[in-house]
Amino acid sequence: MKILIINGPNLNLLGQREPGIYGSSSFDDYLKKLRQAYPDVEIDYFQSNIEGELINKLQEAGFTSCPVCDGIVLNAGAYTHTSIALHDCIRSLKSPVVEVHISNVHTREDFRHHSYLSAVCRGVICGFGLDSYRLAIDSFLSTK
Ligand code: DQA
Protein backbone atom coordinates (compact mmCIF):
# COMPACT_ATOMS: atom_id res chain seq x y z
CA MET A 1 0.00 0.00 0.00
CA LYS A 2 1.22 3.46 -0.90
CA ILE A 3 0.09 6.59 0.94
CA LEU A 4 1.06 10.19 0.25
CA ILE A 5 0.96 12.75 3.06
CA ILE A 6 0.75 16.36 1.89
CA ASN A 7 1.19 19.27 4.28
CA GLY A 8 0.36 22.84 3.32
CA PRO A 9 1.50 26.27 4.46
CA ASN A 10 3.34 26.80 7.74
CA LEU A 11 3.31 23.09 8.55
CA ASN A 12 7.06 23.04 7.87
CA LEU A 13 7.26 24.90 11.19
CA LEU A 14 5.75 22.12 13.28
CA GLY A 15 7.57 21.85 16.59
CA GLN A 16 8.36 25.57 16.58
CA ARG A 17 5.03 27.08 15.56
CA GLU A 18 2.50 27.68 18.38
CA PRO A 19 3.47 24.48 20.26
CA GLY A 20 0.50 24.94 22.61
CA ILE A 21 -1.76 24.24 19.61
CA TYR A 22 0.36 22.09 17.30
CA GLY A 23 2.70 20.30 19.73
CA SER A 24 6.47 20.30 20.09
CA SER A 25 7.44 17.51 17.67
CA SER A 26 8.76 18.31 14.20
CA PHE A 27 6.97 16.56 11.34
CA ASP A 28 10.19 14.81 10.33
CA ASP A 29 10.46 13.19 13.78
CA TYR A 30 6.80 12.20 13.69
CA LEU A 31 7.16 10.80 10.16
CA LYS A 32 10.04 8.55 11.22
CA LYS A 33 7.85 7.03 13.94
CA LEU A 34 4.93 6.67 11.56
CA ARG A 35 7.08 4.81 9.02
CA GLN A 36 8.38 2.51 11.77
CA ALA A 37 4.82 1.80 12.91
CA TYR A 38 3.72 0.89 9.35
CA PRO A 39 6.64 -1.01 7.80
CA ASP A 40 4.39 -2.47 5.10
CA VAL A 41 3.04 0.88 3.98
CA GLU A 42 5.07 3.10 1.70
CA ILE A 43 4.55 6.60 3.09
CA ASP A 44 5.64 9.46 0.84
CA TYR A 45 5.71 13.01 2.10
CA PHE A 46 5.44 16.44 0.47
CA GLN A 47 5.16 19.90 2.02
CA SER A 48 4.76 23.27 0.37
CA ASN A 49 3.75 26.76 1.41
CA ILE A 50 2.54 27.44 -2.12
CA GLU A 51 -1.02 26.65 -3.20
CA GLY A 52 -0.12 25.86 -6.83
CA GLU A 53 2.60 23.42 -5.77
CA LEU A 54 0.08 21.55 -3.61
CA ILE A 55 -2.23 21.32 -6.62
CA ASN A 56 0.59 20.10 -8.87
CA LYS A 57 1.50 17.40 -6.34
CA LEU A 58 -2.12 16.31 -5.87
CA GLN A 59 -2.60 16.02 -9.63
CA GLU A 60 0.64 14.08 -10.03
CA ALA A 61 -0.15 11.66 -7.21
CA GLY A 62 -3.87 11.27 -7.62
CA PHE A 63 -4.23 11.45 -11.35
CA THR A 64 -1.20 11.06 -13.58
CA SER A 65 1.80 9.13 -12.32
CA CYS A 66 0.34 7.28 -9.40
CA PRO A 67 -2.34 4.70 -10.15
CA VAL A 68 -0.89 2.77 -7.19
CA CYS A 69 -1.37 5.66 -4.77
CA ASP A 70 -3.98 4.14 -2.49
CA GLY A 71 -4.71 7.28 -0.58
CA ILE A 72 -3.71 10.87 0.05
CA VAL A 73 -3.66 12.39 3.54
CA LEU A 74 -3.98 16.15 3.15
CA ASN A 75 -3.50 18.86 5.74
CA ALA A 76 -3.91 21.96 3.60
CA GLY A 77 -3.41 24.30 6.57
CA ALA A 78 -5.07 27.68 6.08
CA TYR A 79 -5.84 26.91 2.40
CA THR A 80 -8.50 24.57 3.78
CA HIS A 81 -10.57 27.63 4.58
CA THR A 82 -9.91 29.61 1.40
CA SER A 83 -9.11 27.45 -1.60
CA ILE A 84 -11.70 26.70 -4.27
CA ALA A 85 -8.73 25.69 -6.45
CA LEU A 86 -7.87 22.84 -4.06
CA HIS A 87 -11.55 21.88 -3.92
CA ASP A 88 -11.68 21.64 -7.74
CA CYS A 89 -8.45 19.66 -7.82
CA ILE A 90 -9.50 17.09 -5.21
CA ARG A 91 -12.86 16.43 -6.87
CA SER A 92 -11.14 15.50 -10.12
CA LEU A 93 -8.70 12.98 -8.60
CA LYS A 94 -8.93 9.20 -8.79
CA SER A 95 -7.17 8.62 -5.46
CA PRO A 96 -9.24 9.16 -2.31
CA VAL A 97 -8.22 12.08 -0.08
CA VAL A 98 -8.68 12.31 3.69
CA GLU A 99 -8.58 15.83 5.13
CA VAL A 100 -6.70 16.10 8.41
CA HIS A 101 -6.05 18.81 10.96
CA ILE A 102 -3.85 18.63 14.01
CA SER A 103 -6.00 20.99 16.04
CA ASN A 104 -9.76 20.82 16.49
CA VAL A 105 -10.62 23.65 14.11
CA HIS A 106 -14.20 23.75 15.42
CA THR A 107 -13.08 24.93 18.85
CA ARG A 108 -11.06 27.78 17.30
CA GLU A 109 -11.83 31.01 15.43
CA ASP A 110 -14.99 31.13 13.28
CA PHE A 111 -12.98 31.44 10.07
CA ARG A 112 -11.57 27.95 10.70
CA HIS A 113 -15.02 26.36 10.95
CA HIS A 114 -15.58 26.22 7.21
CA SER A 115 -13.61 23.92 4.92
CA TYR A 116 -13.75 24.13 1.14
CA LEU A 117 -12.27 20.62 1.06
CA SER A 118 -14.42 18.46 3.33
CA ALA A 119 -17.23 17.98 0.81
CA VAL A 120 -14.86 16.49 -1.77
CA CYS A 121 -12.80 14.38 0.64
CA ARG A 122 -13.58 10.83 1.73
CA GLY A 123 -13.58 11.97 5.35
CA VAL A 124 -12.20 14.45 7.83
CA ILE A 125 -10.07 13.82 10.94
CA CYS A 126 -9.25 16.73 13.21
CA GLY A 127 -8.27 17.49 16.76
CA PHE A 128 -6.10 14.50 17.65
CA GLY A 129 -2.76 16.25 17.38
CA LEU A 130 -0.25 14.55 15.09
CA ASP A 131 -2.12 11.31 15.71
CA SER A 132 -4.70 12.65 13.21
CA TYR A 133 -2.33 11.50 10.42
CA ARG A 134 -2.11 7.95 11.82
CA LEU A 135 -5.89 7.78 12.08
CA ALA A 136 -6.16 8.82 8.44
CA ILE A 137 -3.74 6.05 7.39
CA ASP A 138 -5.74 3.56 9.46
CA SER A 139 -8.87 4.63 7.61
CA PHE A 140 -7.21 3.70 4.29
CA LEU A 141 -6.01 0.37 5.70
CA SER A 142 -9.44 -0.57 6.97
CA THR A 143 -11.19 0.29 3.69
CA LYS A 144 -8.72 -1.48 1.44
C1 DQA B 1 -4.51 23.27 10.71
C2 DQA B 1 -5.68 24.18 11.08
C3 DQA B 1 -5.74 25.37 10.15
O1 DQA B 1 -6.83 26.20 10.52
C4 DQA B 1 -4.47 26.18 10.23
O2 DQA B 1 -4.51 27.26 9.32
C5 DQA B 1 -3.26 25.36 10.04
C6 DQA B 1 -3.19 24.03 10.66
C7 DQA B 1 -4.33 22.11 11.69
O3 DQA B 1 -3.65 21.16 11.35
O4 DQA B 1 -4.84 22.16 12.83
O5 DQA B 1 -2.27 25.79 9.46
O6 DQA B 1 -4.76 22.70 9.42
PDB file of C-alpha atoms and ligand atoms in Angstrom:
ATOM      1  CA  MET A   1       0.000   0.000   0.000  1.00  0.00           C
ATOM      2  CA  LYS A   2       1.217   3.465  -0.904  1.00  0.00           C
ATOM      3  CA  ILE A   3       0.093   6.593   0.939  1.00  0.00           C
ATOM      4  CA  LEU A   4       1.062  10.187   0.252  1.00  0.00           C
ATOM      5  CA  ILE A   5       0.960  12.749   3.058  1.00  0.00           C
ATOM      6  CA  ILE A   6       0.746  16.363   1.895  1.00  0.00           C
ATOM      7  CA  ASN A   7       1.187  19.275   4.276  1.00  0.00           C
ATOM      8  CA  GLY A   8       0.362  22.845   3.322  1.00  0.00           C
ATOM      9  CA  PRO A   9       1.505  26.274   4.460  1.00  0.00           C
ATOM     10  CA  ASN A  10       3.342  26.801   7.742  1.00  0.00           C
ATOM     11  CA  LEU A  11       3.312  23.094   8.553  1.00  0.00           C
ATOM     12  CA  ASN A  12       7.065  23.041   7.866  1.00  0.00           C
ATOM     13  CA  LEU A  13       7.257  24.902  11.191  1.00  0.00           C
ATOM     14  CA  LEU A  14       5.747  22.116  13.280  1.00  0.00           C
ATOM     15  CA  GLY A  15       7.570  21.850  16.586  1.00  0.00           C
ATOM     16  CA  GLN A  16       8.365  25.572  16.579  1.00  0.00           C
ATOM     17  CA  ARG A  17       5.034  27.083  15.562  1.00  0.00           C
ATOM     18  CA  GLU A  18       2.496  27.679  18.382  1.00  0.00           C
ATOM     19  CA  PRO A  19       3.472  24.483  20.260  1.00  0.00           C
ATOM     20  CA  GLY A  20       0.497  24.943  22.607  1.00  0.00           C
ATOM     21  CA  ILE A  21      -1.763  24.236  19.614  1.00  0.00           C
ATOM     22  CA  TYR A  22       0.365  22.089  17.296  1.00  0.00           C
ATOM     23  CA  GLY A  23       2.702  20.302  19.731  1.00  0.00           C
ATOM     24  CA  SER A  24       6.465  20.300  20.089  1.00  0.00           C
ATOM     25  CA  SER A  25       7.438  17.513  17.666  1.00  0.00           C
ATOM     26  CA  SER A  26       8.761  18.314  14.196  1.00  0.00           C
ATOM     27  CA  PHE A  27       6.972  16.562  11.343  1.00  0.00           C
ATOM     28  CA  ASP A  28      10.187  14.813  10.329  1.00  0.00           C
ATOM     29  CA  ASP A  29      10.460  13.192  13.777  1.00  0.00           C
ATOM     30  CA  TYR A  30       6.804  12.201  13.691  1.00  0.00           C
ATOM     31  CA  LEU A  31       7.158  10.798  10.159  1.00  0.00           C
ATOM     32  CA  LYS A  32      10.040   8.553  11.221  1.00  0.00           C
ATOM     33  CA  LYS A  33       7.851   7.031  13.944  1.00  0.00           C
ATOM     34  CA  LEU A  34       4.931   6.670  11.556  1.00  0.00           C
ATOM     35  CA  ARG A  35       7.075   4.815   9.018  1.00  0.00           C
ATOM     36  CA  GLN A  36       8.377   2.511  11.767  1.00  0.00           C
ATOM     37  CA  ALA A  37       4.823   1.800  12.912  1.00  0.00           C
ATOM     38  CA  TYR A  38       3.723   0.893   9.353  1.00  0.00           C
ATOM     39  CA  PRO A  39       6.640  -1.009   7.796  1.00  0.00           C
ATOM     40  CA  ASP A  40       4.389  -2.472   5.100  1.00  0.00           C
ATOM     41  CA  VAL A  41       3.042   0.876   3.980  1.00  0.00           C
ATOM     42  CA  GLU A  42       5.069   3.104   1.700  1.00  0.00           C
ATOM     43  CA  ILE A  43       4.554   6.596   3.091  1.00  0.00           C
ATOM     44  CA  ASP A  44       5.643   9.458   0.839  1.00  0.00           C
ATOM     45  CA  TYR A  45       5.708  13.010   2.096  1.00  0.00           C
ATOM     46  CA  PHE A  46       5.445  16.435   0.473  1.00  0.00           C
ATOM     47  CA  GLN A  47       5.161  19.896   2.018  1.00  0.00           C
ATOM     48  CA  SER A  48       4.761  23.273   0.368  1.00  0.00           C
ATOM     49  CA  ASN A  49       3.752  26.757   1.409  1.00  0.00           C
ATOM     50  CA  ILE A  50       2.541  27.442  -2.121  1.00  0.00           C
ATOM     51  CA  GLU A  51      -1.023  26.645  -3.203  1.00  0.00           C
ATOM     52  CA  GLY A  52      -0.117  25.858  -6.834  1.00  0.00           C
ATOM     53  CA  GLU A  53       2.599  23.421  -5.769  1.00  0.00           C
ATOM     54  CA  LEU A  54       0.080  21.550  -3.606  1.00  0.00           C
ATOM     55  CA  ILE A  55      -2.231  21.320  -6.620  1.00  0.00           C
ATOM     56  CA  ASN A  56       0.593  20.096  -8.873  1.00  0.00           C
ATOM     57  CA  LYS A  57       1.498  17.396  -6.344  1.00  0.00           C
ATOM     58  CA  LEU A  58      -2.120  16.307  -5.869  1.00  0.00           C
ATOM     59  CA  GLN A  59      -2.600  16.023  -9.633  1.00  0.00           C
ATOM     60  CA  GLU A  60       0.641  14.083 -10.033  1.00  0.00           C
ATOM     61  CA  ALA A  61      -0.147  11.663  -7.208  1.00  0.00           C
ATOM     62  CA  GLY A  62      -3.869  11.273  -7.617  1.00  0.00           C
ATOM     63  CA  PHE A  63      -4.226  11.452 -11.349  1.00  0.00           C
ATOM     64  CA  THR A  64      -1.204  11.057 -13.581  1.00  0.00           C
ATOM     65  CA  SER A  65       1.804   9.132 -12.320  1.00  0.00           C
ATOM     66  CA  CYS A  66       0.340   7.275  -9.401  1.00  0.00           C
ATOM     67  CA  PRO A  67      -2.338   4.699 -10.153  1.00  0.00           C
ATOM     68  CA  VAL A  68      -0.885   2.773  -7.187  1.00  0.00           C
ATOM     69  CA  CYS A  69      -1.375   5.659  -4.774  1.00  0.00           C
ATOM     70  CA  ASP A  70      -3.983   4.141  -2.488  1.00  0.00           C
ATOM     71  CA  GLY A  71      -4.715   7.285  -0.582  1.00  0.00           C
ATOM     72  CA  ILE A  72      -3.714  10.866   0.055  1.00  0.00           C
ATOM     73  CA  VAL A  73      -3.660  12.387   3.543  1.00  0.00           C
ATOM     74  CA  LEU A  74      -3.979  16.153   3.152  1.00  0.00           C
ATOM     75  CA  ASN A  75      -3.496  18.860   5.737  1.00  0.00           C
ATOM     76  CA  ALA A  76      -3.913  21.964   3.598  1.00  0.00           C
ATOM     77  CA  GLY A  77      -3.414  24.296   6.572  1.00  0.00           C
ATOM     78  CA  ALA A  78      -5.068  27.678   6.075  1.00  0.00           C
ATOM     79  CA  TYR A  79      -5.839  26.905   2.398  1.00  0.00           C
ATOM     80  CA  THR A  80      -8.496  24.569   3.781  1.00  0.00           C
ATOM     81  CA  HIS A  81     -10.571  27.635   4.582  1.00  0.00           C
ATOM     82  CA  THR A  82      -9.910  29.605   1.404  1.00  0.00           C
ATOM     83  CA  SER A  83      -9.115  27.446  -1.603  1.00  0.00           C
ATOM     84  CA  ILE A  84     -11.696  26.697  -4.274  1.00  0.00           C
ATOM     85  CA  ALA A  85      -8.725  25.693  -6.454  1.00  0.00           C
ATOM     86  CA  LEU A  86      -7.867  22.840  -4.064  1.00  0.00           C
ATOM     87  CA  HIS A  87     -11.554  21.876  -3.921  1.00  0.00           C
ATOM     88  CA  ASP A  88     -11.683  21.638  -7.736  1.00  0.00           C
ATOM     89  CA  CYS A  89      -8.450  19.661  -7.820  1.00  0.00           C
ATOM     90  CA  ILE A  90      -9.503  17.089  -5.208  1.00  0.00           C
ATOM     91  CA  ARG A  91     -12.855  16.431  -6.873  1.00  0.00           C
ATOM     92  CA  SER A  92     -11.136  15.497 -10.124  1.00  0.00           C
ATOM     93  CA  LEU A  93      -8.701  12.980  -8.601  1.00  0.00           C
ATOM     94  CA  LYS A  94      -8.932   9.198  -8.793  1.00  0.00           C
ATOM     95  CA  SER A  95      -7.168   8.622  -5.455  1.00  0.00           C
ATOM     96  CA  PRO A  96      -9.240   9.163  -2.306  1.00  0.00           C
ATOM     97  CA  VAL A  97      -8.223  12.077  -0.083  1.00  0.00           C
ATOM     98  CA  VAL A  98      -8.679  12.307   3.695  1.00  0.00           C
ATOM     99  CA  GLU A  99      -8.578  15.825   5.134  1.00  0.00           C
ATOM    100  CA  VAL A 100      -6.697  16.101   8.415  1.00  0.00           C
ATOM    101  CA  HIS A 101      -6.055  18.812  10.965  1.00  0.00           C
ATOM    102  CA  ILE A 102      -3.848  18.634  14.010  1.00  0.00           C
ATOM    103  CA  SER A 103      -6.004  20.994  16.037  1.00  0.00           C
ATOM    104  CA  ASN A 104      -9.761  20.824  16.489  1.00  0.00           C
ATOM    105  CA  VAL A 105     -10.618  23.654  14.106  1.00  0.00           C
ATOM    106  CA  HIS A 106     -14.200  23.748  15.419  1.00  0.00           C
ATOM    107  CA  THR A 107     -13.083  24.935  18.849  1.00  0.00           C
ATOM    108  CA  ARG A 108     -11.057  27.779  17.301  1.00  0.00           C
ATOM    109  CA  GLU A 109     -11.834  31.009  15.426  1.00  0.00           C
ATOM    110  CA  ASP A 110     -14.993  31.131  13.279  1.00  0.00           C
ATOM    111  CA  PHE A 111     -12.975  31.443  10.070  1.00  0.00           C
ATOM    112  CA  ARG A 112     -11.572  27.951  10.696  1.00  0.00           C
ATOM    113  CA  HIS A 113     -15.016  26.356  10.949  1.00  0.00           C
ATOM    114  CA  HIS A 114     -15.581  26.222   7.208  1.00  0.00           C
ATOM    115  CA  SER A 115     -13.611  23.923   4.923  1.00  0.00           C
ATOM    116  CA  TYR A 116     -13.749  24.127   1.139  1.00  0.00           C
ATOM    117  CA  LEU A 117     -12.271  20.622   1.060  1.00  0.00           C
ATOM    118  CA  SER A 118     -14.425  18.456   3.333  1.00  0.00           C
ATOM    119  CA  ALA A 119     -17.234  17.980   0.812  1.00  0.00           C
ATOM    120  CA  VAL A 120     -14.862  16.488  -1.766  1.00  0.00           C
ATOM    121  CA  CYS A 121     -12.796  14.376   0.643  1.00  0.00           C
ATOM    122  CA  ARG A 122     -13.579  10.832   1.732  1.00  0.00           C
ATOM    123  CA  GLY A 123     -13.579  11.971   5.353  1.00  0.00           C
ATOM    124  CA  VAL A 124     -12.198  14.450   7.835  1.00  0.00           C
ATOM    125  CA  ILE A 125     -10.074  13.821  10.936  1.00  0.00           C
ATOM    126  CA  CYS A 126      -9.247  16.727  13.213  1.00  0.00           C
ATOM    127  CA  GLY A 127      -8.272  17.489  16.763  1.00  0.00           C
ATOM    128  CA  PHE A 128      -6.095  14.498  17.651  1.00  0.00           C
ATOM    129  CA  GLY A 129      -2.757  16.251  17.385  1.00  0.00           C
ATOM    130  CA  LEU A 130      -0.251  14.550  15.091  1.00  0.00           C
ATOM    131  CA  ASP A 131      -2.123  11.310  15.713  1.00  0.00           C
ATOM    132  CA  SER A 132      -4.697  12.654  13.206  1.00  0.00           C
ATOM    133  CA  TYR A 133      -2.327  11.504  10.423  1.00  0.00           C
ATOM    134  CA  ARG A 134      -2.114   7.955  11.817  1.00  0.00           C
ATOM    135  CA  LEU A 135      -5.887   7.779  12.083  1.00  0.00           C
ATOM    136  CA  ALA A 136      -6.155   8.822   8.442  1.00  0.00           C
ATOM    137  CA  ILE A 137      -3.737   6.050   7.394  1.00  0.00           C
ATOM    138  CA  ASP A 138      -5.740   3.563   9.459  1.00  0.00           C
ATOM    139  CA  SER A 139      -8.867   4.629   7.607  1.00  0.00           C
ATOM    140  CA  PHE A 140      -7.215   3.700   4.288  1.00  0.00           C
ATOM    141  CA  LEU A 141      -6.006   0.370   5.701  1.00  0.00           C
ATOM    142  CA  SER A 142      -9.439  -0.570   6.966  1.00  0.00           C
ATOM    143  CA  THR A 143     -11.190   0.294   3.693  1.00  0.00           C
ATOM    144  CA  LYS A 144      -8.719  -1.485   1.442  1.00  0.00           C
TER     145      LYS A 144
HETATM  146  C1  DQA B   1      -4.508  23.270  10.709  1.00  0.00           C
HETATM  147  C2  DQA B   1      -5.679  24.182  11.077  1.00  0.00           C
HETATM  148  C3  DQA B   1      -5.745  25.370  10.154  1.00  0.00           C
HETATM  149  O1  DQA B   1      -6.829  26.203  10.517  1.00  0.00           O
HETATM  150  C4  DQA B   1      -4.467  26.178  10.235  1.00  0.00           C
HETATM  151  O2  DQA B   1      -4.512  27.257   9.323  1.00  0.00           O
HETATM  152  C5  DQA B   1      -3.257  25.356  10.037  1.00  0.00           C
HETATM  153  C6  DQA B   1      -3.186  24.030  10.662  1.00  0.00           C
HETATM  154  C7  DQA B   1      -4.328  22.111  11.694  1.00  0.00           C
HETATM  155  O3  DQA B   1      -3.647  21.160  11.350  1.00  0.00           O
HETATM  156  O4  DQA B   1      -4.838  22.158  12.828  1.00  0.00           O
HETATM  157  O5  DQA B   1      -2.270  25.791   9.456  1.00  0.00           O
HETATM  158  O6  DQA B   1      -4.764  22.699   9.420  1.00  0.00           O
END
